């Protein structure tokens, strides 16, 4: 008797498998386990859809310079504001991505 294969849920796939995120048409990779460390963020909330789409075929029409800092936060746990980004714009992007601005590293607080 043949066994019926049931598709695995997104949580059963390798926790270190990369998730592809497209921002302003540019591809970024973040390991799923890094995203899971930060509950309540937009990417953590969207993880089932990002994984289900096999590569995160969701394009966020957002500026990619601030997102580089968001990606860095997921990868290192440290949030730094990019030099070429307006502090007001960066605050708006953090709000969009669901990251609290009080997590900004001390070296970036007075820019």
Coordinates of N, CA and C in Angstrom, one line a residue:
X1 N 0.8 -1.2 0.0 CA 0.0 0.0 0.0 C 0.9 1.2 0.0
X2 N 0.6 2.2 -0.9 CA 1.4 3.4 -1.0 C 1.0 4.4 0.1
X3 N 2.0 5.0 0.6 CA 1.7 6.1 1.6 C 1.4 7.4 0.9
X4 N 0.5 8.1 1.4 CA 0.2 9.4 0.9 C 1.1 10.4 1.5
X5 N 1.7 11.2 0.7 CA 2.7 12.3 1.1 C 1.9 13.5 1.5
X6 N 2.1 14.0 2.7 CA 1.4 15.2 3.1 C 2.4 16.3 3.0
X7 N 2.1 17.5 2.4 CA 3.0 18.6 2.4 C 3.4 19.0 3.8
X8 N 4.7 19.3 4.0 CA 5.1 19.8 5.3 C 4.8 21.2 5.4
X9 N 4.5 21.6 6.7 CA 4.2 23.0 7.0 C 5.5 23.8 7.0
X10 N 5.4 25.1 6.9 CA 6.6 25.9 6.9 C 7.5 25.7 8.1
X11 N 6.9 25.4 9.2 CA 7.7 25.2 10.4 C 8.5 24.0 10.4
X12 N 8.2 23.0 9.6 CA 8.9 21.7 9.5 C 10.1 21.8 8.6
X13 N 10.2 22.7 7.7 CA 11.4 22.9 6.9 C 12.5 23.3 7.8
X14 N 13.7 23.1 7.3 CA 14.9 23.4 8.0 C 14.8 24.9 8.5
X15 N 15.1 25.0 9.8 CA 15.0 26.3 10.4 C 16.1 27.2 9.9
X16 N 17.2 26.7 9.4 CA 18.2 27.6 8.9 C 18.1 27.8 7.4
X17 N 17.1 27.3 6.7 CA 16.9 27.5 5.3 C 16.7 29.0 5.1
X18 N 17.3 29.5 4.0 CA 17.1 31.0 3.8 C 15.8 31.3 3.2
X19 N 15.3 32.5 3.6 CA 14.1 33.0 3.0 C 14.5 34.2 2.1
X20 N 13.9 34.2 0.9 CA 14.3 35.3 0.0 C 13.2 36.4 0.2
X21 N 13.7 37.6 0.3 CA 12.8 38.8 0.5 C 13.2 39.8 -0.6
X22 N 12.3 40.3 -1.4 CA 12.6 41.2 -2.4 C 12.1 42.6 -2.0
X23 N 13.0 43.5 -2.0 CA 12.7 44.9 -1.6 C 13.2 45.8 -2.7
X24 N 12.3 46.6 -3.3 CA 12.6 47.5 -4.4 C 13.2 46.7 -5.5
X25 N 12.8 45.5 -5.7 CA 13.3 44.6 -6.8 C 14.6 43.9 -6.5
X26 N 15.2 44.2 -5.4 CA 16.5 43.6 -5.0 C 16.2 42.4 -4.1
X27 N 17.0 41.3 -4.3 CA 16.8 40.1 -3.5 C 17.7 40.1 -2.3
X28 N 17.1 39.8 -1.1 CA 17.9 39.7 0.1 C 17.6 38.3 0.7
X29 N 18.5 37.7 1.4 CA 18.3 36.4 2.0 C 18.5 36.6 3.5
X30 N 17.6 35.9 4.3 CA 17.7 35.9 5.7 C 17.3 34.5 6.1
X31 N 18.2 33.8 6.9 CA 17.8 32.5 7.4 C 16.6 32.5 8.3
X32 N 15.7 31.5 8.1 CA 14.4 31.5 8.8 C 14.6 31.5 10.3
X33 N 15.7 30.8 10.8 CA 15.9 30.8 12.3 C 16.2 32.2 12.8
X34 N 16.8 33.1 12.0 CA 17.1 34.4 12.4 C 15.8 35.2 12.5
X35 N 14.9 35.0 11.5 CA 13.6 35.7 11.5 C 12.8 35.3 12.7
X36 N 12.8 34.0 13.1 CA 12.0 33.5 14.2 C 12.5 34.0 15.5
X37 N 13.7 34.6 15.6 CA 14.2 35.2 16.9 C 13.5 36.5 17.2
X38 N 12.8 37.1 16.3 CA 12.2 38.4 16.5 C 10.7 38.3 16.2
X39 N 9.9 37.8 17.2 CA 8.5 37.7 17.0 C 7.8 39.1 17.0
X40 N 6.8 39.2 16.2 CA 6.1 40.4 16.1 C 6.5 41.3 15.0
X41 N 7.7 41.0 14.4 CA 8.2 41.8 13.3 C 7.4 41.4 12.0
X42 N 7.4 42.2 11.0 CA 6.6 41.9 9.8 C 7.0 40.6 9.2
X43 N 8.3 40.4 9.0 CA 8.8 39.2 8.4 C 8.4 38.0 9.2
X44 N 8.5 38.1 10.5 CA 8.1 36.9 11.3 C 6.6 36.6 11.1
X45 N 5.8 37.6 11.0 CA 4.4 37.4 10.8 C 4.1 36.9 9.4
X46 N 4.9 37.2 8.5 CA 4.7 36.8 7.1 C 5.4 35.5 6.7
X47 N 6.2 35.0 7.6 CA 7.0 33.8 7.3 C 6.2 32.7 6.6
X48 N 5.0 32.3 7.0 CA 4.3 31.3 6.3 C 4.1 31.6 4.8
X49 N 3.8 32.8 4.5 CA 3.6 33.2 3.1 C 4.9 33.3 2.4
X50 N 6.0 33.8 3.0 CA 7.3 33.9 2.4 C 7.8 32.5 2.0
X51 N 7.6 31.6 2.9 CA 8.1 30.2 2.7 C 7.3 29.5 1.7
X52 N 6.0 29.6 1.8 CA 5.0 29.0 0.9 C 5.3 29.4 -0.5
X53 N 5.7 30.6 -0.7 CA 5.9 31.1 -2.1 C 7.2 30.6 -2.7
X54 N 7.9 29.8 -1.9 CA 9.2 29.2 -2.4 C 10.2 30.3 -2.9
X55 N 10.6 31.0 -2.0 CA 11.6 32.0 -2.3 C 11.1 33.4 -2.0
X56 N 10.0 33.5 -1.4 CA 9.5 34.8 -1.0 C 9.2 35.7 -2.2
X57 N 8.4 35.2 -3.1 CA 8.1 36.0 -4.3 C 7.2 37.1 -4.0
X58 N 7.4 37.8 -2.9 CA 6.7 39.0 -2.5 C 7.7 40.1 -2.6
X59 N 7.3 41.1 -3.4 CA 8.2 42.3 -3.6 C 7.6 43.4 -2.7
X60 N 8.4 43.9 -1.8 CA 8.0 45.1 -1.0 C 8.5 46.3 -1.7
X61 N 7.5 47.2 -2.0 CA 7.9 48.4 -2.7 C 8.3 49.5 -1.7
X62 N 9.5 49.2 -1.1 CA 10.1 50.0 -0.1 C 11.5 50.4 -0.5
X63 N 12.1 51.4 0.1 CA 13.5 51.7 -0.2 C 14.4 50.6 0.3
X64 N 15.4 50.2 -0.5 CA 16.2 49.1 -0.1 C 17.4 49.5 0.8
X65 N 17.8 50.8 0.8 CA 18.9 51.2 1.7 C 18.6 51.0 3.2
X66 N 17.4 51.4 3.6 CA 17.0 51.1 5.0 C 16.9 49.7 5.3
X67 N 16.4 48.9 4.3 CA 16.2 47.5 4.5 C 17.5 46.8 4.7
X68 N 18.6 47.3 4.2 CA 19.9 46.6 4.4 C 20.2 46.6 5.9
X69 N 19.8 47.7 6.6 CA 20.0 47.7 8.1 C 19.0 46.8 8.8
X70 N 17.8 46.6 8.2 CA 16.9 45.6 8.8 C 17.4 44.2 8.6
X71 N 18.0 43.9 7.4 CA 18.6 42.6 7.2 C 19.7 42.4 8.2
X72 N 20.6 43.4 8.4 CA 21.7 43.3 9.3 C 21.2 43.1 10.7
X73 N 20.1 43.6 11.1 CA 19.5 43.4 12.4 C 19.1 41.9 12.6
X74 N 18.5 41.4 11.6 CA 18.1 40.0 11.7 C 19.3 39.1 11.8
X75 N 20.4 39.4 11.0 CA 21.6 38.6 11.0 C 22.4 38.7 12.2
X76 N 22.6 39.9 12.7 CA 23.5 40.1 13.8 C 22.9 40.5 15.2
X77 N 21.6 40.9 15.2 CA 21.0 41.3 16.4 C 21.3 42.7 16.8
X78 N 22.0 43.4 15.9 CA 22.4 44.8 16.1 C 21.8 45.7 15.0
X79 N 21.2 46.8 15.5 CA 20.5 47.7 14.5 C 21.3 49.0 14.4
X80 N 21.8 49.2 13.2 CA 22.5 50.4 12.9 C 21.8 51.2 11.8
X81 N 21.8 52.5 11.9 CA 21.2 53.4 10.8 C 22.2 53.6 9.7
X82 N 21.9 53.3 8.5 CA 22.8 53.6 7.4 C 23.1 55.1 7.3
X83 N 24.4 55.4 6.9 CA 24.8 56.8 6.9 C 24.0 57.7 5.9
X84 N 23.6 57.1 4.8 CA 22.9 57.9 3.7 C 21.4 57.9 3.9
X85 N 20.9 57.5 5.0 CA 19.4 57.5 5.2 C 19.0 58.5 6.2
X86 N 18.0 59.3 5.8 CA 17.4 60.3 6.7 C 16.9 59.6 8.0
X87 N 17.2 60.1 9.2 CA 16.7 59.5 10.4 C 15.1 59.4 10.4
X88 N 14.4 60.4 9.8 CA 13.0 60.3 9.8 C 12.5 59.2 8.9
X89 N 13.1 59.0 7.8 CA 12.8 57.9 6.9 C 13.1 56.6 7.5
X90 N 14.2 56.5 8.2 CA 14.6 55.3 8.9 C 13.6 54.9 9.9
X91 N 13.1 55.8 10.7 CA 12.1 55.6 11.7 C 10.8 55.0 11.1
X92 N 10.4 55.6 9.9 CA 9.3 55.1 9.2 C 9.4 53.7 8.7
X93 N 10.6 53.4 8.2 CA 10.9 52.0 7.8 C 10.9 51.0 8.9
X94 N 11.5 51.4 10.1 CA 11.4 50.5 11.2 C 10.0 50.2 11.6
X95 N 9.2 51.3 11.6 CA 7.8 51.1 11.9 C 7.1 50.1 11.0
X96 N 7.4 50.3 9.7 CA 6.8 49.4 8.7 C 7.2 47.9 8.9
X97 N 8.5 47.7 9.2 CA 9.0 46.3 9.4 C 8.7 45.8 10.7
X98 N 8.2 46.6 11.6 CA 7.8 46.1 13.0 C 9.0 46.0 13.9
X99 N 10.0 46.8 13.7 CA 11.1 46.8 14.6 C 11.1 48.1 15.5
X100 N 11.3 47.9 16.7 CA 11.2 49.0 17.7 C 12.5 49.9 17.5
X101 N 12.3 51.2 17.4 CA 13.4 52.1 17.2 C 14.3 52.2 18.4
X102 N 13.8 51.8 19.6 CA 14.7 51.9 20.8 C 15.8 50.8 20.8
X103 N 15.8 49.9 19.7 CA 16.8 48.9 19.6 C 18.0 49.4 18.9
X104 N 18.0 50.7 18.4 CA 19.1 51.3 17.7 C 20.3 51.3 18.5
X105 N 21.5 50.9 18.0 CA 22.7 50.9 18.7 C 23.1 52.3 19.2
X106 N 23.7 52.5 20.3 CA 24.1 53.8 20.9 C 24.9 54.7 19.9
X107 N 25.7 54.1 19.1 CA 26.5 54.8 18.1 C 25.7 55.6 17.1
X108 N 24.5 55.2 16.9 CA 23.6 55.7 15.9 C 22.5 56.6 16.4
X109 N 22.5 56.8 17.7 CA 21.4 57.6 18.4 C 21.3 59.0 18.1
X110 N 22.5 59.7 17.9 CA 22.5 61.1 17.8 C 22.9 61.6 16.4
X111 N 22.3 61.0 15.4 CA 22.6 61.4 14.0 C 21.4 62.2 13.4

